Amino acid sequence: MPGRAWLEGGVVDKAAMLARNKLDPTSPVPLWVQLSNELRLAIEEGRLRDRLPSEPELRDAFGVSRSTVREAIRRLRAEGYLDARQGRGTFVVPRRRFEGYQQQRFSLAARLADVGEEFATVLDVKEGPDERAASRLGVDDPTFVIVRRLRGVRDEVVALEEATIVVPEGRVLLDAPLTHGSIYEALEQRARVHVTAGIDEVSAINADESVAGLLSVPVGTALMLVERRTYAGSRPIEYRRTVLMPERIHFIAQWGKVEGEPSL
């Protein structure tokens, strides 16, 4: 049944079920960006699978124009989340997920420093709303300090990093020197915030127009996405998205110990 889904024993409208968070027309964030964020989150959380509701259904459920819906869908298709099938509609791209846990945090800053000649180009540092970060961290206040940087070594860019830090702690970064080193070091030195735990999730994405331009790769290029949630004790501190160039990054994860071999 198109546009319908089973939930709690009854048939409900799938588009209405997705529209659990109303879009904010007064926000500086464009409506199509807000909508694409909501749909992306629904896909990542497994609430949206198989066929996407039709454009009219999404338009009515979210209270936006058809052009807004089309632009949001275009963005998610470019990112590899959706696939349009002629005569059948738009479908969520299936993602096989293989999950595992390791006990050591990967630090891009530390690895770049190990290589030498590490650099960071600051794209912008600002305070503003981020509904996706609020949702992922489970906080009510969507206001964050957002730091976007290009990270690299020896004049070669290897990653695009967007760190979203809660306020008031994150405000110390608004005037901090961020052209090298770790944001966690700046938080500890300036706000006495010590990050104690985190969760990293690694997945594959395709470069959209914005990311492709910043990393100087063609649109649709396969990239690696590391999403991180960090905590100081029980308090959520940061949600971070780091997009990495796979051919320039080599991960090694060690578990257990091989006799006679040094630990990593």
PDB file of C-alpha atoms in Angstrom:
ATOM      1  CA  MET A   1       0.000   0.000   0.000  1.00  0.00           C
ATOM      2  CA  PRO A   2       1.889   3.152  -1.207  1.00  0.00           C
ATOM      3  CA  GLY A   3       2.587   5.742   1.428  1.00  0.00           C
ATOM      4  CA  ARG A   4       1.219   3.586   4.257  1.00  0.00           C
ATOM      5  CA  ALA A   5       2.960   1.694   7.053  1.00  0.00           C
ATOM      6  CA  TRP A   6       2.079  -0.554   9.965  1.00  0.00           C
ATOM      7  CA  LEU A   7       2.718   0.930  13.390  1.00  0.00           C
ATOM      8  CA  GLU A   8       1.454  -0.318  16.773  1.00  0.00           C
ATOM      9  CA  GLY A   9      -1.104  -2.636  15.161  1.00  0.00           C
ATOM     10  CA  GLY A  10      -2.695  -0.109  12.797  1.00  0.00           C
ATOM     11  CA  VAL A  11      -2.136   1.417   9.392  1.00  0.00           C
ATOM     12  CA  VAL A  12      -0.756   4.949   9.525  1.00  0.00           C
ATOM     13  CA  ASP A  13       0.453   7.429   6.960  1.00  0.00           C
ATOM     14  CA  LYS A  14       4.194   6.917   6.513  1.00  0.00           C
ATOM     15  CA  ALA A  15       4.895  10.561   5.641  1.00  0.00           C
ATOM     16  CA  ALA A  16       3.018  11.805   8.727  1.00  0.00           C
ATOM     17  CA  MET A  17       4.925   9.300  10.852  1.00  0.00           C
ATOM     18  CA  LEU A  18       8.208  10.794   9.592  1.00  0.00           C
ATOM     19  CA  ALA A  19       7.138  14.370  10.335  1.00  0.00           C
ATOM     20  CA  ARG A  20       7.604  14.008  14.086  1.00  0.00           C
ATOM     21  CA  ASN A  21       9.668  17.217  14.185  1.00  0.00           C
ATOM     22  CA  LYS A  22       8.061  20.235  12.551  1.00  0.00           C
ATOM     23  CA  LEU A  23      10.232  22.329  10.258  1.00  0.00           C
ATOM     24  CA  ASP A  24      10.898  25.919  11.296  1.00  0.00           C
ATOM     25  CA  PRO A  25      10.257  28.474   8.525  1.00  0.00           C
ATOM     26  CA  THR A  26      11.789  31.245  10.702  1.00  0.00           C
ATOM     27  CA  SER A  27      15.121  29.418  10.995  1.00  0.00           C
ATOM     28  CA  PRO A  28      18.139  30.656   8.983  1.00  0.00           C
ATOM     29  CA  VAL A  29      18.547  27.021   7.872  1.00  0.00           C
ATOM     30  CA  PRO A  30      16.720  26.569   4.518  1.00  0.00           C
ATOM     31  CA  LEU A  31      13.615  24.388   4.645  1.00  0.00           C
ATOM     32  CA  TRP A  32      15.019  21.914   2.121  1.00  0.00           C
ATOM     33  CA  VAL A  33      18.094  21.427   4.370  1.00  0.00           C
ATOM     34  CA  GLN A  34      15.846  20.898   7.407  1.00  0.00           C
ATOM     35  CA  LEU A  35      13.773  18.374   5.451  1.00  0.00           C
ATOM     36  CA  SER A  36      16.800  16.490   4.121  1.00  0.00           C
ATOM     37  CA  ASN A  37      18.175  16.331   7.688  1.00  0.00           C
ATOM     38  CA  GLU A  38      14.899  14.842   8.966  1.00  0.00           C
ATOM     39  CA  LEU A  39      14.737  12.242   6.197  1.00  0.00           C
ATOM     40  CA  ARG A  40      18.432  11.367   6.552  1.00  0.00           C
ATOM     41  CA  LEU A  41      18.008  10.840  10.288  1.00  0.00           C
ATOM     42  CA  ALA A  42      14.936   8.662   9.690  1.00  0.00           C
ATOM     43  CA  ILE A  43      16.955   6.507   7.286  1.00  0.00           C
ATOM     44  CA  GLU A  44      19.928   6.235   9.659  1.00  0.00           C
ATOM     45  CA  GLU A  45      17.668   5.294  12.592  1.00  0.00           C
ATOM     46  CA  GLY A  46      15.829   2.693  10.496  1.00  0.00           C
ATOM     47  CA  ARG A  47      12.451   4.469  10.650  1.00  0.00           C
ATOM     48  CA  LEU A  48      12.422   4.957   6.887  1.00  0.00           C
ATOM     49  CA  ARG A  49      13.026   1.910   4.720  1.00  0.00           C
ATOM     50  CA  ASP A  50      12.101   0.680   1.261  1.00  0.00           C
ATOM     51  CA  ARG A  51       9.973   3.167  -0.702  1.00  0.00           C
ATOM     52  CA  LEU A  52      10.004   6.902   0.063  1.00  0.00           C
ATOM     53  CA  PRO A  53       6.580   8.562   0.417  1.00  0.00           C
ATOM     54  CA  SER A  54       5.542  10.487  -2.690  1.00  0.00           C
ATOM     55  CA  GLU A  55       6.384  14.165  -3.161  1.00  0.00           C
ATOM     56  CA  PRO A  56       2.762  15.271  -2.493  1.00  0.00           C
ATOM     57  CA  GLU A  57       2.665  13.131   0.694  1.00  0.00           C
ATOM     58  CA  LEU A  58       5.912  14.660   1.994  1.00  0.00           C
ATOM     59  CA  ARG A  59       4.739  18.151   0.998  1.00  0.00           C
ATOM     60  CA  ASP A  60       1.513  17.797   2.986  1.00  0.00           C
ATOM     61  CA  ALA A  61       3.095  16.056   5.980  1.00  0.00           C
ATOM     62  CA  PHE A  62       5.855  18.650   6.448  1.00  0.00           C
ATOM     63  CA  GLY A  63       3.897  21.682   5.245  1.00  0.00           C
ATOM     64  CA  VAL A  64       6.418  22.737   2.582  1.00  0.00           C
ATOM     65  CA  SER A  65       6.391  23.378  -1.158  1.00  0.00           C
ATOM     66  CA  ARG A  66       6.958  20.674  -3.742  1.00  0.00           C
ATOM     67  CA  SER A  67      10.202  22.391  -4.823  1.00  0.00           C
ATOM     68  CA  THR A  68      11.474  22.105  -1.231  1.00  0.00           C
ATOM     69  CA  VAL A  69      10.706  18.372  -1.246  1.00  0.00           C
ATOM     70  CA  ARG A  70      12.418  17.905  -4.602  1.00  0.00           C
ATOM     71  CA  GLU A  71      15.574  19.719  -3.472  1.00  0.00           C
ATOM     72  CA  ALA A  72      15.766  17.642  -0.279  1.00  0.00           C
ATOM     73  CA  ILE A  73      15.383  14.429  -2.273  1.00  0.00           C
ATOM     74  CA  ARG A  74      18.004  15.600  -4.773  1.00  0.00           C
ATOM     75  CA  ARG A  75      20.471  16.166  -1.926  1.00  0.00           C
ATOM     76  CA  LEU A  76      19.852  12.707  -0.439  1.00  0.00           C
ATOM     77  CA  ARG A  77      20.214  11.074  -3.846  1.00  0.00           C
ATOM     78  CA  ALA A  78      23.582  12.828  -4.288  1.00  0.00           C
ATOM     79  CA  GLU A  79      24.655  11.565  -0.848  1.00  0.00           C
ATOM     80  CA  GLY A  80      23.722   7.993  -1.778  1.00  0.00           C
ATOM     81  CA  TYR A  81      20.759   7.609   0.600  1.00  0.00           C
ATOM     82  CA  LEU A  82      18.063   7.433  -2.085  1.00  0.00           C
ATOM     83  CA  ASP A  83      17.700   5.887  -5.510  1.00  0.00           C
ATOM     84  CA  ALA A  84      15.058   6.937  -8.080  1.00  0.00           C
ATOM     85  CA  ARG A  85      13.600   4.074 -10.126  1.00  0.00           C
ATOM     86  CA  GLN A  86      11.755   5.071 -13.281  1.00  0.00           C
ATOM     87  CA  GLY A  87       8.045   4.367 -13.053  1.00  0.00           C
ATOM     88  CA  ARG A  88       8.330   2.968  -9.508  1.00  0.00           C
ATOM     89  CA  GLY A  89       9.269   5.898  -7.268  1.00  0.00           C
ATOM     90  CA  THR A  90      12.203   6.728  -4.976  1.00  0.00           C
ATOM     91  CA  PHE A  91      13.659   4.105  -2.672  1.00  0.00           C
ATOM     92  CA  VAL A  92      16.018   4.031   0.299  1.00  0.00           C
ATOM     93  CA  VAL A  93      19.347   2.493  -0.666  1.00  0.00           C
ATOM     94  CA  PRO A  94      19.828  -0.652   1.462  1.00  0.00           C
ATOM     95  CA  ARG A  95      22.809  -0.460   3.803  1.00  0.00           C
ATOM     96  CA  ARG A  96      24.411  -3.575   5.141  1.00  0.00           C
ATOM     97  CA  ARG A  97      25.867  -2.669   8.510  1.00  0.00           C
ATOM     98  CA  PHE A  98      28.652  -4.566  10.189  1.00  0.00           C
ATOM     99  CA  GLU A  99      29.121  -3.287  13.722  1.00  0.00           C
ATOM    100  CA  GLY A 100      32.025  -3.759  16.075  1.00  0.00           C
ATOM    101  CA  TYR A 101      33.545  -2.108  19.102  1.00  0.00           C
ATOM    102  CA  GLN A 102      37.075  -1.224  20.029  1.00  0.00           C
ATOM    103  CA  GLN A 103      38.418   0.348  23.176  1.00  0.00           C
ATOM    104  CA  GLN A 104      40.735   2.999  21.741  1.00  0.00           C
ATOM    105  CA  ARG A 105      39.574   6.295  20.268  1.00  0.00           C
ATOM    106  CA  PHE A 106      40.852   7.200  16.812  1.00  0.00           C
ATOM    107  CA  SER A 107      42.393  10.668  16.903  1.00  0.00           C
ATOM    108  CA  LEU A 108      42.834  12.319  13.513  1.00  0.00           C
ATOM    109  CA  ALA A 109      44.760  15.189  15.097  1.00  0.00           C
ATOM    110  CA  ALA A 110      47.213  12.795  16.735  1.00  0.00           C
ATOM    111  CA  ARG A 111      47.727  10.756  13.569  1.00  0.00           C
ATOM    112  CA  LEU A 112      48.332  13.868  11.465  1.00  0.00           C
ATOM    113  CA  ALA A 113      50.740  15.184  14.074  1.00  0.00           C
ATOM    114  CA  ASP A 114      52.606  11.874  13.959  1.00  0.00           C
ATOM    115  CA  VAL A 115      53.150  12.291  10.216  1.00  0.00           C
ATOM    116  CA  GLY A 116      54.255  15.895  10.649  1.00  0.00           C
ATOM    117  CA  GLU A 117      53.391  19.223   8.982  1.00  0.00           C
ATOM    118  CA  GLU A 118      49.776  18.960  10.117  1.00  0.00           C
ATOM    119  CA  PHE A 119      47.424  21.815   9.235  1.00  0.00           C
ATOM    120  CA  ALA A 120      43.796  22.817   9.615  1.00  0.00           C
ATOM    121  CA  THR A 121      42.009  25.376   7.474  1.00  0.00           C
ATOM    122  CA  VAL A 122      39.159  26.933   9.440  1.00  0.00           C
ATOM    123  CA  LEU A 123      36.101  27.354   7.198  1.00  0.00           C
ATOM    124  CA  ASP A 124      33.886  28.915   9.846  1.00  0.00           C
ATOM    125  CA  VAL A 125      33.254  29.020  13.585  1.00  0.00           C
ATOM    126  CA  LYS A 126      29.791  30.151  14.609  1.00  0.00           C
ATOM    127  CA  GLU A 127      27.038  29.732  17.151  1.00  0.00           C
ATOM    128  CA  GLY A 128      23.733  28.519  15.772  1.00  0.00           C
ATOM    129  CA  PRO A 129      21.050  25.802  15.626  1.00  0.00           C
ATOM    130  CA  ASP A 130      21.691  22.190  14.650  1.00  0.00           C
ATOM    131  CA  GLU A 131      18.658  19.942  15.065  1.00  0.00           C
ATOM    132  CA  ARG A 132      20.494  16.835  13.917  1.00  0.00           C
ATOM    133  CA  ALA A 133      23.192  17.272  16.564  1.00  0.00           C
ATOM    134  CA  ALA A 134      20.544  17.844  19.242  1.00  0.00           C
ATOM    135  CA  SER A 135      18.768  14.663  18.181  1.00  0.00           C
ATOM    136  CA  ARG A 136      21.930  12.558  18.099  1.00  0.00           C
ATOM    137  CA  LEU A 137      23.088  13.826  21.500  1.00  0.00           C
ATOM    138  CA  GLY A 138      19.636  13.635  23.064  1.00  0.00           C
ATOM    139  CA  VAL A 139      19.609  17.266  24.249  1.00  0.00           C
ATOM    140  CA  ASP A 140      16.705  19.717  24.185  1.00  0.00           C
ATOM    141  CA  ASP A 141      18.646  22.888  23.330  1.00  0.00           C
ATOM    142  CA  PRO A 142      19.558  22.886  19.599  1.00  0.00           C
ATOM    143  CA  THR A 143      22.044  25.756  20.026  1.00  0.00           C
ATOM    144  CA  PHE A 144      25.683  24.801  19.464  1.00  0.00           C
ATOM    145  CA  VAL A 145      29.038  26.221  18.497  1.00  0.00           C
ATOM    146  CA  ILE A 146      29.821  24.744  15.086  1.00  0.00           C
ATOM    147  CA  VAL A 147      33.417  24.456  13.884  1.00  0.00           C
ATOM    148  CA  ARG A 148      34.099  23.444  10.275  1.00  0.00           C
ATOM    149  CA  ARG A 149      37.677  22.718   9.259  1.00  0.00           C
ATOM    150  CA  LEU A 150      39.616  21.094   6.456  1.00  0.00           C
ATOM    151  CA  ARG A 151      42.278  18.813   7.945  1.00  0.00           C
ATOM    152  CA  GLY A 152      45.443  17.735   6.204  1.00  0.00           C
ATOM    153  CA  VAL A 153      49.144  17.140   6.199  1.00  0.00           C
ATOM    154  CA  ARG A 154      51.915  18.489   3.969  1.00  0.00           C
ATOM    155  CA  ASP A 155      49.529  20.660   1.938  1.00  0.00           C
ATOM    156  CA  GLU A 156      47.262  17.683   1.178  1.00  0.00           C
ATOM    157  CA  VAL A 157      43.672  17.776   2.459  1.00  0.00           C
ATOM    158  CA  VAL A 158      42.554  14.434   3.896  1.00  0.00           C
ATOM    159  CA  ALA A 159      39.324  15.284   5.718  1.00  0.00           C
ATOM    160  CA  LEU A 160      36.426  17.685   6.174  1.00  0.00           C
ATOM    161  CA  GLU A 161      35.510  18.008   9.839  1.00  0.00           C
ATOM    162  CA  GLU A 162      32.373  19.529  11.375  1.00  0.00           C
ATOM    163  CA  ALA A 163      32.383  19.585  15.174  1.00  0.00           C
ATOM    164  CA  THR A 164      29.201  20.693  16.944  1.00  0.00           C
ATOM    165  CA  ILE A 165      29.770  21.509  20.617  1.00  0.00           C
ATOM    166  CA  VAL A 166      27.174  22.241  23.270  1.00  0.00           C
ATOM    167  CA  VAL A 167      26.903  25.671  24.884  1.00  0.00           C
ATOM    168  CA  PRO A 168      28.053  27.294  27.049  1.00  0.00           C
ATOM    169  CA  GLU A 169      31.217  25.134  26.911  1.00  0.00           C
ATOM    170  CA  GLY A 170      31.657  25.496  23.159  1.00  0.00           C
ATOM    171  CA  ARG A 171      31.719  29.298  23.247  1.00  0.00           C
ATOM    172  CA  VAL A 172      35.397  29.219  24.271  1.00  0.00           C
ATOM    173  CA  LEU A 173      36.121  28.076  20.712  1.00  0.00           C
ATOM    174  CA  LEU A 174      34.696  31.200  19.101  1.00  0.00           C
ATOM    175  CA  ASP A 175      38.013  33.014  19.539  1.00  0.00           C
ATOM    176  CA  ALA A 176      40.351  30.038  19.948  1.00  0.00           C
ATOM    177  CA  PRO A 177      43.253  29.359  17.538  1.00  0.00           C
ATOM    178  CA  LEU A 178      42.065  26.283  15.638  1.00  0.00           C
ATOM    179  CA  THR A 179      44.529  26.063  12.749  1.00  0.00           C
ATOM    180  CA  HIS A 180      46.188  23.012  14.293  1.00  0.00           C
ATOM    181  CA  GLY A 181      45.691  20.469  17.050  1.00  0.00           C
ATOM    182  CA  SER A 182      42.667  19.004  18.763  1.00  0.00           C
ATOM    183  CA  ILE A 183      39.448  20.763  19.720  1.00  0.00           C
ATOM    184  CA  TYR A 184      39.445  18.647  22.883  1.00  0.00           C
ATOM    185  CA  GLU A 185      42.712  20.250  23.963  1.00  0.00           C
ATOM    186  CA  ALA A 186      41.186  23.697  23.494  1.00  0.00           C
ATOM    187  CA  LEU A 187      38.102  22.705  25.499  1.00  0.00           C
ATOM    188  CA  GLU A 188      40.232  21.354  28.317  1.00  0.00           C
ATOM    189  CA  GLN A 189      42.563  24.352  28.447  1.00  0.00           C
ATOM    190  CA  ARG A 190      39.913  27.053  28.072  1.00  0.00           C
ATOM    191  CA  ALA A 191      36.769  25.553  29.638  1.00  0.00           C
ATOM    192  CA  ARG A 192      38.197  22.799  31.881  1.00  0.00           C
ATOM    193  CA  VAL A 193      36.104  20.264  29.956  1.00  0.00           C
ATOM    194  CA  HIS A 194      37.699  16.829  29.936  1.00  0.00           C
ATOM    195  CA  VAL A 195      36.237  14.420  27.387  1.00  0.00           C
ATOM    196  CA  THR A 196      35.985  11.002  29.029  1.00  0.00           C
ATOM    197  CA  ALA A 197      34.091   8.826  26.541  1.00  0.00           C
ATOM    198  CA  GLY A 198      32.754   8.695  23.025  1.00  0.00           C
ATOM    199  CA  ILE A 199      31.133   6.586  20.347  1.00  0.00           C
ATOM    200  CA  ASP A 200      32.434   6.500  16.771  1.00  0.00           C
ATOM    201  CA  GLU A 201      30.331   5.168  13.898  1.00  0.00           C
ATOM    202  CA  VAL A 202      31.961   4.602  10.502  1.00  0.00           C
ATOM    203  CA  SER A 203      29.978   4.370   7.262  1.00  0.00           C
ATOM    204  CA  ALA A 204      30.318   5.065   3.541  1.00  0.00           C
ATOM    205  CA  ILE A 205      28.764   8.082   1.789  1.00  0.00           C
ATOM    206  CA  ASN A 206      28.919   9.732  -1.617  1.00  0.00           C
ATOM    207  CA  ALA A 207      30.147  13.302  -1.991  1.00  0.00           C
ATOM    208  CA  ASP A 208      27.443  15.890  -2.583  1.00  0.00           C
ATOM    209  CA  GLU A 209      28.196  19.163  -4.385  1.00  0.00           C
ATOM    210  CA  SER A 210      29.308  21.010  -1.253  1.00  0.00           C
ATOM    211  CA  VAL A 211      31.628  18.283   0.050  1.00  0.00           C
ATOM    212  CA  ALA A 212      32.987  17.560  -3.434  1.00  0.00           C
ATOM    213  CA  GLY A 213      33.943  21.204  -3.873  1.00  0.00           C
ATOM    214  CA  LEU A 214      35.730  21.408  -0.536  1.00  0.00           C
ATOM    215  CA  LEU A 215      37.650  18.146  -0.988  1.00  0.00           C
ATOM    216  CA  SER A 216      38.295  18.720  -4.718  1.00  0.00           C
ATOM    217  CA  VAL A 217      36.703  15.448  -5.808  1.00  0.00           C
ATOM    218  CA  PRO A 218      33.905  14.681  -8.318  1.00  0.00           C
ATOM    219  CA  VAL A 219      30.303  14.648  -7.073  1.00  0.00           C
ATOM    220  CA  GLY A 220      29.359  11.098  -6.114  1.00  0.00           C
ATOM    221  CA  THR A 221      32.882  10.082  -5.049  1.00  0.00           C
ATOM    222  CA  ALA A 222      32.850   7.370  -2.376  1.00  0.00           C
ATOM    223  CA  LEU A 223      33.991   8.758   0.970  1.00  0.00           C
ATOM    224  CA  MET A 224      34.270   7.563   4.551  1.00  0.00           C
ATOM    225  CA  LEU A 225      32.114   9.191   7.221  1.00  0.00           C
ATOM    226  CA  VAL A 226      33.002   9.012  10.912  1.00  0.00           C
ATOM    227  CA  GLU A 227      30.214  10.227  13.195  1.00  0.00           C
ATOM    228  CA  ARG A 228      31.197  10.796  16.804  1.00  0.00           C
ATOM    229  CA  ARG A 229      29.347  11.548  20.022  1.00  0.00           C
ATOM    230  CA  THR A 230      31.546  12.600  22.948  1.00  0.00           C
ATOM    231  CA  TYR A 231      30.822  12.959  26.644  1.00  0.00           C
ATOM    232  CA  ALA A 232      32.336  14.477  29.754  1.00  0.00           C
ATOM    233  CA  GLY A 233      31.089  12.071  32.385  1.00  0.00           C
ATOM    234  CA  SER A 234      27.380  11.739  31.635  1.00  0.00           C
ATOM    235  CA  ARG A 235      27.083  15.151  29.933  1.00  0.00           C
ATOM    236  CA  PRO A 236      26.920  15.159  26.108  1.00  0.00           C
ATOM    237  CA  ILE A 237      29.586  17.507  24.751  1.00  0.00           C
ATOM    238  CA  GLU A 238      29.937  17.097  21.017  1.00  0.00           C
ATOM    239  CA  TYR A 239      28.513  15.603  17.847  1.00  0.00           C
ATOM    240  CA  ARG A 240      31.075  15.442  15.062  1.00  0.00           C
ATOM    241  CA  ARG A 241      30.995  14.452  11.400  1.00  0.00           C
ATOM    242  CA  THR A 242      34.351  13.835   9.736  1.00  0.00           C
ATOM    243  CA  VAL A 243      34.394  13.026   6.026  1.00  0.00           C
ATOM    244  CA  LEU A 244      37.609  11.265   5.033  1.00  0.00           C
ATOM    245  CA  MET A 245      39.269  10.531   1.711  1.00  0.00           C
ATOM    246  CA  PRO A 246      39.533   6.702   1.790  1.00  0.00           C
ATOM    247  CA  GLU A 247      42.618   6.541  -0.429  1.00  0.00           C
ATOM    248  CA  ARG A 248      44.467   8.901   1.922  1.00  0.00           C
ATOM    249  CA  ILE A 249      43.501   7.233   5.208  1.00  0.00           C
ATOM    250  CA  HIS A 250      44.578   3.827   6.512  1.00  0.00           C
ATOM    251  CA  PHE A 251      42.868   2.516   9.666  1.00  0.00           C
ATOM    252  CA  ILE A 252      44.347  -0.214  11.834  1.00  0.00           C
ATOM    253  CA  ALA A 253      42.273  -1.658  14.686  1.00  0.00           C
ATOM    254  CA  GLN A 254      43.949  -4.107  17.048  1.00  0.00           C
ATOM    255  CA  TRP A 255      42.054  -6.526  19.263  1.00  0.00           C
ATOM    256  CA  GLY A 256      43.729  -8.955  21.617  1.00  0.00           C
ATOM    257  CA  LYS A 257      47.496  -9.453  21.538  1.00  0.00           C
ATOM    258  CA  VAL A 258      49.683 -11.536  19.283  1.00  0.00           C
ATOM    259  CA  GLU A 259      52.581 -13.114  21.156  1.00  0.00           C
ATOM    260  CA  GLY A 260      55.870 -11.442  20.281  1.00  0.00           C
ATOM    261  CA  GLU A 261      54.214  -8.501  18.514  1.00  0.00           C
ATOM    262  CA  PRO A 262      54.145  -4.960  19.994  1.00  0.00           C
ATOM    263  CA  SER A 263      50.798  -3.329  20.783  1.00  0.00           C
ATOM    264  CA  LEU A 264      49.698  -0.492  18.519  1.00  0.00           C
TER     265      LEU A 264
END
